Short mmCIF file of C-alpha atoms and ligand atoms in Angstrom, two decimals:
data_model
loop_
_atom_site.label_atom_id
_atom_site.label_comp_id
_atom_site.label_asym_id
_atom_site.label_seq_id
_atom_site.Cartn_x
_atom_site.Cartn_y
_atom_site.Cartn_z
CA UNK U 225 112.53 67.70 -4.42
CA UNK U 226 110.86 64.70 -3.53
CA UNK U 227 108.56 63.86 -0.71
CA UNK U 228 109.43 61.38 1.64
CA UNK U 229 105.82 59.76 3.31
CA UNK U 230 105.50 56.83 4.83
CA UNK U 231 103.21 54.12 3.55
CA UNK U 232 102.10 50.23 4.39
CA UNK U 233 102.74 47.95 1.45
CA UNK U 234 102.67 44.05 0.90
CA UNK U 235 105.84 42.62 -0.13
CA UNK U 236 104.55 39.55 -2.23
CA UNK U 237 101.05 37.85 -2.11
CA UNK U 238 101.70 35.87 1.29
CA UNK U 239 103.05 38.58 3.43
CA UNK U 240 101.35 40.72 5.80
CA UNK U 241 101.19 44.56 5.20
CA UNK U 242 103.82 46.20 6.74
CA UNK U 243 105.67 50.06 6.94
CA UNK U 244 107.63 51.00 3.67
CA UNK U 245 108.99 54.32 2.70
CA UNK U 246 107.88 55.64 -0.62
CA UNK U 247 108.60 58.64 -2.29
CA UNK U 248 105.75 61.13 -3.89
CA UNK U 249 106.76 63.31 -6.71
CA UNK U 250 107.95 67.10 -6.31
CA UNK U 251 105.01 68.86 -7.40
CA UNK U 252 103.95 69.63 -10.94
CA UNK U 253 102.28 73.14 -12.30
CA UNK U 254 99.11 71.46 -12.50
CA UNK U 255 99.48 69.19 -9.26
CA UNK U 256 97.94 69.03 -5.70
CA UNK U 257 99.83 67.94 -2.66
CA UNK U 258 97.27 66.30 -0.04
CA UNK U 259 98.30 64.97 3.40
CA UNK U 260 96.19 62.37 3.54
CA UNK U 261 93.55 61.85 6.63
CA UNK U 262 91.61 58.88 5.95
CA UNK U 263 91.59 56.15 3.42
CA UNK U 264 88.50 53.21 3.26
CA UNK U 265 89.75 50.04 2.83
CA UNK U 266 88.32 48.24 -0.10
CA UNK U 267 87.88 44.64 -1.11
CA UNK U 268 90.00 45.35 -4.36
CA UNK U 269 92.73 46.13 -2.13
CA UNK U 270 92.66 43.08 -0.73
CA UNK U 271 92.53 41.43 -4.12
CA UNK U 272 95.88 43.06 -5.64
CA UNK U 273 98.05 42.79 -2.51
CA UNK U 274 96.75 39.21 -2.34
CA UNK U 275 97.64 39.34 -5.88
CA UNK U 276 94.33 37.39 -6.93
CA UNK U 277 93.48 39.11 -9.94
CA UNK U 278 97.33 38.08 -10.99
CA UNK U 279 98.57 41.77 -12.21
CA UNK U 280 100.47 43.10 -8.90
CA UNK U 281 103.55 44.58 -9.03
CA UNK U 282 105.27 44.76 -5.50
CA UNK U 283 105.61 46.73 -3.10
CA UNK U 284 102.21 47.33 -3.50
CA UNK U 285 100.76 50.14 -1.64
CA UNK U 286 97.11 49.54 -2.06
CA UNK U 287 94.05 52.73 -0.98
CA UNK U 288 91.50 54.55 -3.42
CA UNK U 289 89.10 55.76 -0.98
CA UNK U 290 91.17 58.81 -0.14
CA UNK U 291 90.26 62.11 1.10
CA UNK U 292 92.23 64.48 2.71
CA UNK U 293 93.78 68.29 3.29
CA UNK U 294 95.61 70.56 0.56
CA UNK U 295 98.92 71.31 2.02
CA UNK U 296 100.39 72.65 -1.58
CA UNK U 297 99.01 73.59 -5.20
CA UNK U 298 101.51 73.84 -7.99
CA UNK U 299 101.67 77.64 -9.47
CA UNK U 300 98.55 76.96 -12.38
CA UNK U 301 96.30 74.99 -9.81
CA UNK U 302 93.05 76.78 -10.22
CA UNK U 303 89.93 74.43 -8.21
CA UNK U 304 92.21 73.49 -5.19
CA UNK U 305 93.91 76.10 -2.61
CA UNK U 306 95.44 75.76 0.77
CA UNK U 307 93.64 73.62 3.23
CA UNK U 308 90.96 72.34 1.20
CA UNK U 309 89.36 69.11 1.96
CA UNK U 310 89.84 67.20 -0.90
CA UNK U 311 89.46 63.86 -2.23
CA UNK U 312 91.45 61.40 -4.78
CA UNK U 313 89.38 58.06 -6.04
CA UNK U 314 90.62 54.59 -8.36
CA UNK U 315 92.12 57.31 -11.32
CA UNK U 316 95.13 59.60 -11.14
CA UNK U 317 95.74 59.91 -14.62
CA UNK U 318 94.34 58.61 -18.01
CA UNK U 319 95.55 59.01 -21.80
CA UNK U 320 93.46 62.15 -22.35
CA UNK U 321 92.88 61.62 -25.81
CA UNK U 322 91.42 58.14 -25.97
CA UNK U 323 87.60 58.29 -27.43
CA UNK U 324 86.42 57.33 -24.18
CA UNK U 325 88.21 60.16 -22.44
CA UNK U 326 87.01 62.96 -24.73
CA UNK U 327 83.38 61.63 -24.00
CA UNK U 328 83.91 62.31 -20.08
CA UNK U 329 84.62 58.81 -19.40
CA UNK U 330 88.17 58.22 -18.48
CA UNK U 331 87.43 55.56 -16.38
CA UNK U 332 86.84 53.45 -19.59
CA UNK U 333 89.79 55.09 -21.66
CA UNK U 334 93.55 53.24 -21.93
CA UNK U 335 96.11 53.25 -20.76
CA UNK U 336 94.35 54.24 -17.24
CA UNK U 337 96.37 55.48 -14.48
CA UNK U 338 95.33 53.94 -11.58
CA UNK U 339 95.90 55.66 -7.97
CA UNK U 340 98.06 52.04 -7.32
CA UNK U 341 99.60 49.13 -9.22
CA UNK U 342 99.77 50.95 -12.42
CA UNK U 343 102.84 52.71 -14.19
CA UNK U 344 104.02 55.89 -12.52
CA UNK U 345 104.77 58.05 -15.53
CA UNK U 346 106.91 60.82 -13.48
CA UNK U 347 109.28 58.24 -10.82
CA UNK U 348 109.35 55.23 -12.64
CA UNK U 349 107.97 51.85 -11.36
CA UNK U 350 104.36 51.68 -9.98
CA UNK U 351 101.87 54.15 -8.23
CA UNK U 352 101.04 54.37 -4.30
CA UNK U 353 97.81 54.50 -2.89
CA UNK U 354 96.78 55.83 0.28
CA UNK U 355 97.54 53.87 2.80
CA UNK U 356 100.11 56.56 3.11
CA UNK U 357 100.93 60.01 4.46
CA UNK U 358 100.53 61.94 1.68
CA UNK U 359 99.91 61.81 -2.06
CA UNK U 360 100.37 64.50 -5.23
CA UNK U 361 97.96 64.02 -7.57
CA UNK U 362 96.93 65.90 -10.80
CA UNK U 363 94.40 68.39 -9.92
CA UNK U 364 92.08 67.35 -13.08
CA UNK U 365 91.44 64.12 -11.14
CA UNK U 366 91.20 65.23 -7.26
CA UNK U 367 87.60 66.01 -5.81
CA UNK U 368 86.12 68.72 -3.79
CA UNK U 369 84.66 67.39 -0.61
CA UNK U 370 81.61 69.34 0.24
CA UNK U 371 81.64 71.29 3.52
CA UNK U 372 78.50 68.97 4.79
CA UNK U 373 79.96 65.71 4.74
CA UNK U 374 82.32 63.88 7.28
CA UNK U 375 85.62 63.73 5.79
CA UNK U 376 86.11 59.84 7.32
CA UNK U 377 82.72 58.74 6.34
CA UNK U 378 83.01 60.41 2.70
CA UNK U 379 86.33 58.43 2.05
CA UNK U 380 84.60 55.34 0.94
CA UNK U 381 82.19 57.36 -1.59
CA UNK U 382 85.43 57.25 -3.76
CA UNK U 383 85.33 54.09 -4.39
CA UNK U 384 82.27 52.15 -2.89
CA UNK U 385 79.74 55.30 -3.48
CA UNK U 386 80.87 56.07 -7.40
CA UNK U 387 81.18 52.76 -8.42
CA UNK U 388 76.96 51.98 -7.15
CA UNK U 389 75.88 55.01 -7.55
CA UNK U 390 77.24 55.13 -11.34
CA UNK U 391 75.56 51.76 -12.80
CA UNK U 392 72.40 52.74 -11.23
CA UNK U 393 71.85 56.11 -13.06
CA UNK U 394 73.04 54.36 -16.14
CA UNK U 395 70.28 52.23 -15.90
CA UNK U 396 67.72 55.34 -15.04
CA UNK U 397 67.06 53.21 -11.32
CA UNK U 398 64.18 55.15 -10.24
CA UNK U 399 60.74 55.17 -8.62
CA UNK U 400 58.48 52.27 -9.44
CA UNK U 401 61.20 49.85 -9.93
CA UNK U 402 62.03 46.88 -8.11
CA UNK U 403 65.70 46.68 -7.77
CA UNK U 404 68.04 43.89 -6.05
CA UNK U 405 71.46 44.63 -4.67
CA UNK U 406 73.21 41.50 -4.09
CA UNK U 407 75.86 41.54 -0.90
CA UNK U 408 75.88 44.16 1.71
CA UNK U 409 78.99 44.93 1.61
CA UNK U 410 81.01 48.18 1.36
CA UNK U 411 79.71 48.99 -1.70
CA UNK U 412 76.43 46.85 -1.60
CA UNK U 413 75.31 49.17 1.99
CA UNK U 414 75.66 52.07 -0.54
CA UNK U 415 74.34 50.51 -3.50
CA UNK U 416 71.04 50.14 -0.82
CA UNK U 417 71.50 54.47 0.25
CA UNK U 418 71.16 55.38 -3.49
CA UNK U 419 68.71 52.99 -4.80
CA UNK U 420 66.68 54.29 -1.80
CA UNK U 421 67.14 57.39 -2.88
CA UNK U 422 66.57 57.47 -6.49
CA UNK U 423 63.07 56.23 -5.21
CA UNK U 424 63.40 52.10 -6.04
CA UNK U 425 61.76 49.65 -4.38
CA UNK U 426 64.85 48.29 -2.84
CA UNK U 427 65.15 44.23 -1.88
CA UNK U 428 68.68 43.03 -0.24
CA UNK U 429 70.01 40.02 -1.13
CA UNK U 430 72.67 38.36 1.61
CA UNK U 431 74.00 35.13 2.58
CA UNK U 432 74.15 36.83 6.13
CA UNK U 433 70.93 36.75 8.41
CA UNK U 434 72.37 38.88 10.56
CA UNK U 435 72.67 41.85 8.46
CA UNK U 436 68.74 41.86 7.59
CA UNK U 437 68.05 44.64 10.04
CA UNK U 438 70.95 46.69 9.06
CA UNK U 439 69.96 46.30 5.73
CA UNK U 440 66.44 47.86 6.40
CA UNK U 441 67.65 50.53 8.63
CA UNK U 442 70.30 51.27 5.59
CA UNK U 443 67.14 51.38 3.19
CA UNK U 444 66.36 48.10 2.05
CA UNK U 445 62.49 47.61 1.55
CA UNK U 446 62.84 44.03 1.78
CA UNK U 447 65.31 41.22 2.45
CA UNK U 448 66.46 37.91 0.93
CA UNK U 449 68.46 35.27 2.28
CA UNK U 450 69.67 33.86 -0.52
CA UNK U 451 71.11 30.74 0.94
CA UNK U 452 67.02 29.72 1.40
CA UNK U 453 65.84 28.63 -1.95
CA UNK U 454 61.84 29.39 -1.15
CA UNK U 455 62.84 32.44 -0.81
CA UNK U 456 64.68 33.50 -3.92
CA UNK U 457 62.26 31.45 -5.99
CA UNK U 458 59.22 33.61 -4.43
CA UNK U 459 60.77 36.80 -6.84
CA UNK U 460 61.55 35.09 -10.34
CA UNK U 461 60.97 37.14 -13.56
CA UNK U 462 60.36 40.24 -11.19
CA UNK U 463 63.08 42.50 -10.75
CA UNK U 464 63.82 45.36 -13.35
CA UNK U 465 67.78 45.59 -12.16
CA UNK U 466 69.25 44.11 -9.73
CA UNK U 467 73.05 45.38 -8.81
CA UNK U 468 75.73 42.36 -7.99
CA UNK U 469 78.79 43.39 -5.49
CA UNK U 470 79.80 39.96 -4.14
CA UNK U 471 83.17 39.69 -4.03
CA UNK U 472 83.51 35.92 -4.27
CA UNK U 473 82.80 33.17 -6.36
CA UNK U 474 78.71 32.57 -6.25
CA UNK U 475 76.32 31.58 -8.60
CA UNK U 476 74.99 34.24 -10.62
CA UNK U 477 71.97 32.27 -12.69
CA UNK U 478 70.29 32.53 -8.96
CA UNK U 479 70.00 36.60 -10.15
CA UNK U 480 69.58 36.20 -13.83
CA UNK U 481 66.47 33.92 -13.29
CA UNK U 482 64.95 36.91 -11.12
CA UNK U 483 65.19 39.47 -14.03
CA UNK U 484 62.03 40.25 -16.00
CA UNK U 485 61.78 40.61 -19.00
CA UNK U 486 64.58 42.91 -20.50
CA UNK U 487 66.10 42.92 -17.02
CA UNK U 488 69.66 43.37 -16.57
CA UNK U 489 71.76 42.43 -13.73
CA UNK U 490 75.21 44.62 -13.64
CA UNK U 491 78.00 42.90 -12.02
CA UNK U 492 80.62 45.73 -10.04
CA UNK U 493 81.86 43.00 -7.84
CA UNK U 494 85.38 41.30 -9.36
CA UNK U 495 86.02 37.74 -8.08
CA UNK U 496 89.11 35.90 -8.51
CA UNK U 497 88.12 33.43 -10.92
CA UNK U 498 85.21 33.36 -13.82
CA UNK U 499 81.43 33.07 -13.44
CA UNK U 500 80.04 30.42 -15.17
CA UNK U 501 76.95 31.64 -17.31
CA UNK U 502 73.59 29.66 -18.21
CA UNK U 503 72.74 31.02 -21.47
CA UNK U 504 68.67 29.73 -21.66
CA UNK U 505 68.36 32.03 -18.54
CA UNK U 506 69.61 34.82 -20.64
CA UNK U 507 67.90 33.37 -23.65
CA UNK U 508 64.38 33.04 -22.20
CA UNK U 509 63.19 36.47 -21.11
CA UNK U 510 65.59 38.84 -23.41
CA UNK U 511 67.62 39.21 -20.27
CA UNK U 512 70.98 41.24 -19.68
CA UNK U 513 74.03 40.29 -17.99
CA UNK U 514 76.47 43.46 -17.91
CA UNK U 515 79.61 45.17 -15.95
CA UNK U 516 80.53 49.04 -14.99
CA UNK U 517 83.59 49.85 -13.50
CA UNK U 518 83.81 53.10 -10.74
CA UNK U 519 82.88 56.20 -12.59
CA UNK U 520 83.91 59.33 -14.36
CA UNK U 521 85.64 62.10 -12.57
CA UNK U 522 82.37 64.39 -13.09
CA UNK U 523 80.39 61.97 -12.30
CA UNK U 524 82.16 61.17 -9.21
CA UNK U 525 82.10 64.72 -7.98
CA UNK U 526 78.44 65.07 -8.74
CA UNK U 527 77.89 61.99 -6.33
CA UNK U 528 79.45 63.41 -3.99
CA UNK U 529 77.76 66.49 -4.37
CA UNK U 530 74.31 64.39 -4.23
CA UNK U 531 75.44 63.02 -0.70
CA UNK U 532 76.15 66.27 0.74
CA UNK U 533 72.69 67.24 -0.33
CA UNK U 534 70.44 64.31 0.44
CA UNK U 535 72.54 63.25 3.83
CA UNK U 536 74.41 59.99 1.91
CA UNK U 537 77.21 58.89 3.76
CA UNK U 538 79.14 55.46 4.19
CA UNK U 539 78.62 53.31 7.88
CA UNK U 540 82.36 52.92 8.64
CA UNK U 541 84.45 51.44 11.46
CA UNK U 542 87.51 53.45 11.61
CA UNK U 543 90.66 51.40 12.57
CA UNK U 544 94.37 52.29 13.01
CA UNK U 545 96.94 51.25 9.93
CA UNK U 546 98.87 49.25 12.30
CA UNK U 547 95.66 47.49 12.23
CA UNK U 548 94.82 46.82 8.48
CA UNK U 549 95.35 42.92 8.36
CA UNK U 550 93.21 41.76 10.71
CA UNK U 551 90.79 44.01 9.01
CA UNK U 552 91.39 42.28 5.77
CA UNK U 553 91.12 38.78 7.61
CA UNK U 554 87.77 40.04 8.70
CA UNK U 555 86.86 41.70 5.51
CA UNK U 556 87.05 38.59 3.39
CA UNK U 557 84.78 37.24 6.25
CA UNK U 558 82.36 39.92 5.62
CA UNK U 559 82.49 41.28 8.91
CA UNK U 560 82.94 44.95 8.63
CA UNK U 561 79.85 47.47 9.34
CA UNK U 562 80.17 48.23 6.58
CA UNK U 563 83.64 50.06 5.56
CA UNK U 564 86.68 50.17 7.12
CA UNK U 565 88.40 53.86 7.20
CA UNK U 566 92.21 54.09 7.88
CA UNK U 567 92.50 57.34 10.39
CA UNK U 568 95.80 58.38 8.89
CA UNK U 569 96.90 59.98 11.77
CA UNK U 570 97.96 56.49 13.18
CA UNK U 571 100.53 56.09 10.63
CA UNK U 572 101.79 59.87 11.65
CA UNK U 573 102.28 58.93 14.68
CA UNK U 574 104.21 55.63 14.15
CA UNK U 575 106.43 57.87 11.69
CA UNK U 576 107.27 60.14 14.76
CA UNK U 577 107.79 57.38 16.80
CA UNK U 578 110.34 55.84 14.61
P1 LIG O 736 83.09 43.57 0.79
O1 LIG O 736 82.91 44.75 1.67
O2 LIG O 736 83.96 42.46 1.25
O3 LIG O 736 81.63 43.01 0.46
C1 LIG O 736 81.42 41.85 -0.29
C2 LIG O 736 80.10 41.20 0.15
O4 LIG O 736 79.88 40.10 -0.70
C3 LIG O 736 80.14 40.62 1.54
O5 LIG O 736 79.85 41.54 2.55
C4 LIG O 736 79.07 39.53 1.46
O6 LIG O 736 77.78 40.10 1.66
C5 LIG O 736 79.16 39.09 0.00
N1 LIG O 736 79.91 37.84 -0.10
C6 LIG O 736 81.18 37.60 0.28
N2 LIG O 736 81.53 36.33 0.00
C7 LIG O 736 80.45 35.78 -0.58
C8 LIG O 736 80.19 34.48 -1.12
N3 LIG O 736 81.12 33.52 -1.09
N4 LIG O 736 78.97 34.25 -1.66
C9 LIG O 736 78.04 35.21 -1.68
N5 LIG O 736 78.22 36.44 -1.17
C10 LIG O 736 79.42 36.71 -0.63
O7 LIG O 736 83.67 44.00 -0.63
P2 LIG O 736 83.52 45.40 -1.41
O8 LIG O 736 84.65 46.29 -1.03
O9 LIG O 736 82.14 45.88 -1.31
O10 LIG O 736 83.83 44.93 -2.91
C11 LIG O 736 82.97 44.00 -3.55
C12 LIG O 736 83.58 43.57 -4.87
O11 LIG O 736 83.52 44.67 -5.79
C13 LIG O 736 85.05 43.17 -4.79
O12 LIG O 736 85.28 42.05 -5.63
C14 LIG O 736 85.77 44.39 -5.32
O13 LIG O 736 87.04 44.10 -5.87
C15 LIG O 736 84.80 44.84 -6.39
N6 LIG O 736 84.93 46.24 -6.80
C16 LIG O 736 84.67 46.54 -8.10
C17 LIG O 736 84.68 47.85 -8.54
C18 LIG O 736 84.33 48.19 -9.94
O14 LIG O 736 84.72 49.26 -10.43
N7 LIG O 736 83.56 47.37 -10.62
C19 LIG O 736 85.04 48.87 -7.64
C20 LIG O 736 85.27 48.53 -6.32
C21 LIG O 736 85.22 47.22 -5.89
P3 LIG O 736 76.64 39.33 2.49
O15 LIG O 736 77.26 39.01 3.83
O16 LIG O 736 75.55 40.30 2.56
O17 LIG O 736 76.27 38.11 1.69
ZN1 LIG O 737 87.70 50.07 -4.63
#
């Protein structure tokens, strides 16, 4: 049978989030059931409900930042038992025998099963993320949470942590480097943790002057407003990486020009609309623009088996579901310290109530 679990979904692009029922499949052989706990609240969710990157399907139940307890394994389960803490990112499922996937990256393989907005290949119509009670999701794709992290504050590692951390051991970021991170957001603050800790010398770029001393206490070696012009122009040609999360549009040739020579700036963040491109910055110094989405599934788990061991975590502010659009309206404002963390035990209790 079935499970019934209560969820918050938007409608269409212009209505708020609001309770819907949803239904999660009756478990497979291979599947985990998790009653979810907590869920971080990223900016792509507010993208696809907002429907800005023009590919949502409604209802859209948005959450990838989800980490929670085992409540049921299906009978050939072997990683997961019982009342594990465990965790479920951006994939549920991926065509396992793409190239990609047979190199370890699924994230990069197709089709992609997405934990929302893509094709749900056992009920029909679209997938649920976890701004819900519960979720069943392939065991081959959930995540042990270590023992020595905070379940709440290890929800936005799923998304946020993997998709930083990821691009910066691609590019081997590491001691005697200077490396920017552009936006202290949710996943700039933890772009700042692991560049810190794979030994960079970290500078924080931010259009907020207010965050500078967050941003040091987070890590950050130095800061940049990069609203003031003398200051940006002080660090052309001098940065080995530097790691853009803006959500928004903003001029990226501001970031290219501060690349040395083979420098590449990755972009993670995903605006709405394109970013227009000066190609004699690129030209002119044998620099590199690139992209990386999230990360694999091993890769993810080693993460988050780095942050149990070096004390990486995400700053969150935990809010109630009932809550989640003001938090978006103060999201796209970029005033959240610096994740927001649905305690899913507000949305249990509302289902009681009702
Ligand atoms: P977030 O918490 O809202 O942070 C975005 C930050 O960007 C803000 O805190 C702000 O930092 C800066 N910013 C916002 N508007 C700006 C503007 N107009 N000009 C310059 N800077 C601006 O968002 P997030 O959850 O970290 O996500 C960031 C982006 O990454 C989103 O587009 C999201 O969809 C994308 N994303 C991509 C992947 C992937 O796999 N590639 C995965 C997850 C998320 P300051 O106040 O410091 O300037
Ligand atoms: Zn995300």
């Amino acid at each position: 049978m079935n499970i019934k679990s209560k969820s918050y979904a938007a409608q269409s692009a212009t209505t708020p989030l609001a309770p819907f029922a949803i239904e999660r499949r009756e478990p497979q052989p291979k599947d985990v059931v998790i009653d979810i706990l907590y869920c971080g609240v990223c900016h792509s969710d507010l993208h696809q409900a907002r429907n800005e990157w023009k590919s949502t399907i409604y209802p859209c139940v948005p959450g990838h930042e989800i980490v929670g307890r085992v409540v049921k394994v299906g009978r050939d389960v072997t990683r997961f038992q019982e009342g594990d803490i465990a965790a479920v990112g951006c994939l549920v499922d991926a065509c396992r025998t793409h190239p990609n996937y047979e190199r370890g990256l699924e994230q990069y393989s197709e089709p992609l099963t997405l934990t929302y907005n893509s094709e749900d290949k056992h009920l029909g119509g679209v997938t649920y993320g976890g701004y819900s009670e519960t979720i069943v999701v392939d065991e081959a794709f959930t995540l042990k949470v270590p023992d020595k992290l905070d379940p709440a504050a290890a929800a936005p590692l799923l998304c946020a942590g993997i998709t930083t951390y990821s691009p910066l051991k691609h590019w081997n970021v590491g001691p005697g480097q200077k490396v920017g991170i552009v936006g202290l957001g949710g996943l700039g603050h933890m772009g700042v943790k692991f560049a810190r800790a794979f030994g960079a010398h970290v500078i924080l770029f931010t259009t907020s002057p207010g965050k500078a001393e967050d941003a040091r206490r987070l890590g950050a070696h130095e800061v940049v407003v990069s609203t003031n012009p003398a200051e940006m122009e002080a660090h052309v040609g001098s940065f080995d990486f530097i790691l853009d999360a803006v959500s928004a549009q903003h001029d990226i040739n501001a970031y290219v020009r501060l690349l040395k020579l083979d420098g590449t700036l990755t972009i993670v963040g995903a605006p709405e609309h394109p970013l227009p491109v000066e190609v004699f910055n690129l030209l002119l110094g044998r620099r590199r623009i690139a992209g990386s989405a999230i990360g694999s599934i091993a890769e993810t788990q080693e993460m988050l088996d780095f942050c149990a061991e070096h004390g990486v975590a995400s700053d969150i502010e935990i809010i109630k579901i009932q809550d989640i659009n003001e938090a978006y309206e103060r999201l796209l404002k970029g005033k959240v310290k610096y994740r927001f963390v649905i305690d899913m035990a507000s949305l249990k209790q509302e289902a009681a109530a009702s």
